């Protein structure tokens, strides 16, 4: 589902998209906003780690976070010798309850995510001012296929691509998240 977020709720919507793709259940926008209003402590919104920790205790649509693994972090690039191999590994584990979310660096200037005519994020060199969380829907050749939460008018019906070669310049962090759900709906895929 392509959400159309307001405010600093991107982490919640990225994880909501992961829940949908992994379990087939769709968290309501109101659940994301309620969590944001109850726990947010600043204008930048909630961070992925905060949402994951809260969903270990408070489920959305009957789904809890069971585990999460940091695959990539801009300051700790050596987490895994081959981060793309690890990303592919967790994408293949979707039927086992795993989803992958990505925090893309937001840079100064407009547009925040300049895309080329094919929906690929253009490399940027301006100063980083924040991060924006998105759901990793797949990998196509040397491109990460990302689902955004800015509505279907953004990119290609709400999706965009990131070149694997631009990972270190454009990505702040990547998490694989394992979800625990009651099994009343089957995982997609």
CSV table of C-alpha atoms in Angstrom, one decimal:
chain,number,residue,atom,x,y,z
A,1,UNK,CA,0.0,0.0,0.0
A,2,UNK,CA,1.4,3.4,-0.9
A,3,UNK,CA,0.8,5.6,2.2
A,4,UNK,CA,0.7,9.4,2.0
A,5,UNK,CA,2.4,10.3,5.3
A,6,UNK,CA,2.3,13.6,7.2
A,7,UNK,CA,5.1,14.8,9.5
A,8,UNK,CA,8.0,12.7,10.8
A,9,UNK,CA,6.3,9.3,10.5
A,10,UNK,CA,8.4,7.7,7.8
A,11,UNK,CA,9.9,5.1,10.1
A,12,UNK,CA,6.5,3.9,11.1
A,13,UNK,CA,5.3,3.8,7.5
A,14,UNK,CA,8.4,2.0,6.2
A,15,UNK,CA,7.8,-0.7,8.9
A,16,UNK,CA,4.1,-0.8,8.1
A,17,UNK,CA,5.0,-1.5,4.5
A,18,UNK,CA,7.3,-4.2,5.6
A,19,UNK,CA,4.5,-5.8,7.7
A,20,UNK,CA,2.2,-5.7,4.7
A,21,UNK,CA,4.7,-7.3,2.3
A,22,UNK,CA,5.8,-10.0,4.8
A,23,UNK,CA,2.5,-10.9,6.5
A,24,UNK,CA,-0.2,-9.7,4.2
A,25,UNK,CA,-1.7,-7.6,7.0
A,26,UNK,CA,-2.0,-3.8,6.5
A,27,UNK,CA,-1.5,-1.6,9.5
A,28,UNK,CA,-3.9,1.4,9.5
A,29,UNK,CA,-2.5,4.8,9.0
A,30,UNK,CA,-4.1,5.8,12.3
A,31,UNK,CA,-1.9,3.2,14.1
A,32,UNK,CA,1.2,4.8,12.7
A,33,UNK,CA,0.0,8.3,13.7
A,34,UNK,CA,-1.1,7.2,17.2
A,35,UNK,CA,2.4,5.7,17.9
A,36,UNK,CA,4.0,8.8,16.5
A,37,UNK,CA,1.9,11.1,18.7
A,38,UNK,CA,2.3,9.0,21.8
A,39,UNK,CA,6.1,8.5,21.6
A,40,UNK,CA,7.7,11.1,19.4
A,41,UNK,CA,10.1,13.5,21.1
A,42,UNK,CA,11.0,15.9,18.5
A,43,UNK,CA,10.4,17.6,15.1
A,44,UNK,CA,12.5,15.0,13.2
A,45,UNK,CA,10.1,12.1,13.9
A,46,UNK,CA,10.8,8.7,15.3
A,47,UNK,CA,13.8,6.7,14.3
A,48,UNK,CA,13.6,3.1,12.9
A,49,UNK,CA,15.2,1.7,16.1
A,50,UNK,CA,12.5,3.4,18.3
A,51,UNK,CA,9.7,2.0,16.2
A,52,UNK,CA,11.2,-1.5,16.2
A,53,UNK,CA,11.6,-1.4,20.0
A,54,UNK,CA,8.0,-0.2,20.5
A,55,UNK,CA,6.6,-2.9,18.2
A,56,UNK,CA,8.4,-5.6,20.2
A,57,UNK,CA,5.8,-4.7,22.9
A,58,UNK,CA,2.8,-3.1,21.1
A,59,UNK,CA,1.7,-5.0,18.0
A,60,UNK,CA,0.2,-3.4,14.9
A,61,UNK,CA,-2.5,-5.5,13.1
A,62,UNK,CA,-1.6,-8.5,15.4
A,63,UNK,CA,2.1,-8.3,14.3
A,64,UNK,CA,5.1,-7.7,16.6
A,65,UNK,CA,8.8,-7.2,15.9
A,66,UNK,CA,10.5,-10.5,16.9
A,67,UNK,CA,14.1,-9.5,16.0
A,68,UNK,CA,16.1,-7.0,14.0
A,69,UNK,CA,19.6,-6.9,12.6
A,70,UNK,CA,21.5,-3.9,11.4
A,71,UNK,CA,22.9,-4.8,8.0
A,72,UNK,CA,24.5,-1.5,7.1
A,73,UNK,CA,25.3,1.7,8.9
A,74,UNK,CA,27.2,4.7,7.5
A,75,UNK,CA,29.6,4.8,10.4
A,76,UNK,CA,30.0,1.0,10.8
A,77,UNK,CA,30.3,-0.1,7.2
A,78,UNK,CA,32.2,-3.2,8.2
A,79,UNK,CA,29.2,-4.9,9.9
A,80,UNK,CA,29.2,-7.5,7.0
A,81,UNK,CA,32.0,-7.9,4.4
A,82,UNK,CA,29.3,-8.1,1.6
A,83,UNK,CA,26.3,-6.0,2.6
A,84,UNK,CA,24.5,-6.6,-0.7
A,85,UNK,CA,24.8,-10.4,-0.1
A,86,UNK,CA,23.3,-9.9,3.3
A,87,UNK,CA,20.5,-7.7,2.0
A,88,UNK,CA,19.7,-10.4,-0.7
A,89,UNK,CA,19.8,-13.1,2.0
A,90,UNK,CA,17.1,-11.3,4.1
A,91,UNK,CA,15.0,-10.5,1.1
A,92,UNK,CA,14.9,-14.2,0.4
A,93,UNK,CA,13.8,-14.8,4.0
A,94,UNK,CA,10.5,-12.9,3.5
A,95,UNK,CA,8.5,-16.1,3.8
A,96,UNK,CA,10.1,-16.6,7.2
A,97,UNK,CA,8.9,-13.3,8.4
A,98,UNK,CA,11.8,-10.9,7.5
A,99,UNK,CA,11.5,-7.5,5.8
A,100,UNK,CA,14.1,-4.9,5.0
A,101,UNK,CA,13.9,-1.1,5.7
A,102,UNK,CA,16.4,1.5,4.5
A,103,UNK,CA,17.2,5.0,5.9
A,104,UNK,CA,18.1,7.2,3.0
A,105,UNK,CA,20.0,10.4,3.6
A,106,UNK,CA,18.1,13.6,3.0
A,107,UNK,CA,20.2,16.4,1.7
A,108,UNK,CA,19.7,20.2,1.7
A,109,UNK,CA,17.9,21.7,-1.3
A,110,UNK,CA,14.8,20.7,-3.3
A,111,UNK,CA,13.8,18.2,-4.4
A,112,UNK,CA,14.8,16.1,-1.4
A,113,UNK,CA,15.1,13.0,-3.6
A,114,UNK,CA,15.8,14.1,-7.2
A,115,UNK,CA,15.0,11.2,-9.6
A,116,UNK,CA,16.0,10.7,-13.2
A,117,UNK,CA,13.4,9.9,-15.9
A,118,UNK,CA,13.6,6.1,-14.9
A,119,UNK,CA,12.8,6.8,-11.2
A,120,UNK,CA,16.5,6.3,-10.1
A,121,UNK,CA,17.8,8.6,-7.3
A,122,UNK,CA,20.4,11.0,-8.8
A,123,UNK,CA,23.7,11.1,-6.9
A,124,UNK,CA,23.9,14.2,-4.7
A,125,UNK,CA,26.7,16.1,-3.0
A,126,UNK,CA,24.9,18.7,-0.9
A,127,UNK,CA,25.1,18.5,2.9
A,128,UNK,CA,23.1,15.8,4.7
A,129,UNK,CA,20.4,17.2,7.0
A,130,UNK,CA,18.4,14.1,8.0
A,131,UNK,CA,17.3,10.6,7.0
A,132,UNK,CA,14.1,9.2,5.5
A,133,UNK,CA,13.0,5.6,6.0
A,134,UNK,CA,11.6,3.5,3.2
A,135,UNK,CA,10.8,-0.1,2.6
A,136,UNK,CA,13.0,-2.3,0.4
A,137,UNK,CA,10.6,-4.0,-2.0
A,138,UNK,CA,13.2,-5.8,-4.0
A,139,UNK,CA,16.4,-5.7,-6.0
A,140,UNK,CA,16.4,-5.4,-9.8
A,141,UNK,CA,19.8,-5.9,-11.4
A,142,UNK,CA,22.0,-3.3,-9.6
A,143,UNK,CA,19.1,-1.3,-8.3
A,144,UNK,CA,17.4,-1.3,-4.9
A,145,UNK,CA,13.6,-1.0,-5.5
A,146,UNK,CA,12.2,1.2,-2.7
A,147,UNK,CA,8.7,1.9,-1.6
A,148,UNK,CA,8.2,5.4,-0.3
A,149,UNK,CA,5.5,6.9,1.9
A,150,UNK,CA,5.0,10.2,0.1
A,151,UNK,CA,1.9,9.1,-1.9
A,152,UNK,CA,1.6,7.7,-5.4
A,153,UNK,CA,2.5,11.0,-7.0
A,154,UNK,CA,6.1,10.5,-5.9
A,155,UNK,CA,8.5,8.7,-8.3
A,156,UNK,CA,6.9,5.8,-10.1
A,157,UNK,CA,3.6,5.4,-8.3
A,158,UNK,CA,5.3,5.8,-5.0
A,159,UNK,CA,8.4,3.8,-5.7
A,160,UNK,CA,11.9,4.7,-6.7
A,161,UNK,CA,15.3,3.1,-7.3
A,162,UNK,CA,18.7,3.5,-5.8
A,163,UNK,CA,21.9,2.3,-7.5
A,164,UNK,CA,23.9,-0.3,-5.5
A,165,UNK,CA,27.0,1.8,-6.4
A,166,UNK,CA,25.5,4.8,-4.6
A,167,UNK,CA,24.8,2.8,-1.3
A,168,UNK,CA,27.7,4.3,0.7
A,169,UNK,CA,26.9,7.9,-0.4
A,170,UNK,CA,23.1,7.8,0.0
A,171,UNK,CA,22.2,5.3,2.7
A,172,UNK,CA,22.5,5.9,6.4
A,173,UNK,CA,21.4,2.5,7.6
A,174,UNK,CA,19.7,-0.7,6.6
A,175,UNK,CA,17.8,-3.1,9.0
A,176,UNK,CA,16.4,-6.6,8.5
A,177,UNK,CA,13.3,-7.0,10.7
A,178,UNK,CA,11.7,-10.3,11.6
A,179,UNK,CA,8.0,-10.1,12.4
A,180,UNK,CA,6.0,-12.4,14.6
A,181,UNK,CA,2.3,-12.7,13.7
A,182,UNK,CA,-0.6,-14.9,14.6
A,183,UNK,CA,-0.5,-16.6,11.1
A,184,UNK,CA,-4.1,-15.7,10.3
A,185,UNK,CA,-2.9,-14.4,7.0
A,186,UNK,CA,-0.2,-16.0,4.9
A,187,UNK,CA,3.0,-14.2,4.0
A,188,UNK,CA,3.1,-12.7,0.5
A,189,UNK,CA,5.4,-14.2,-2.1
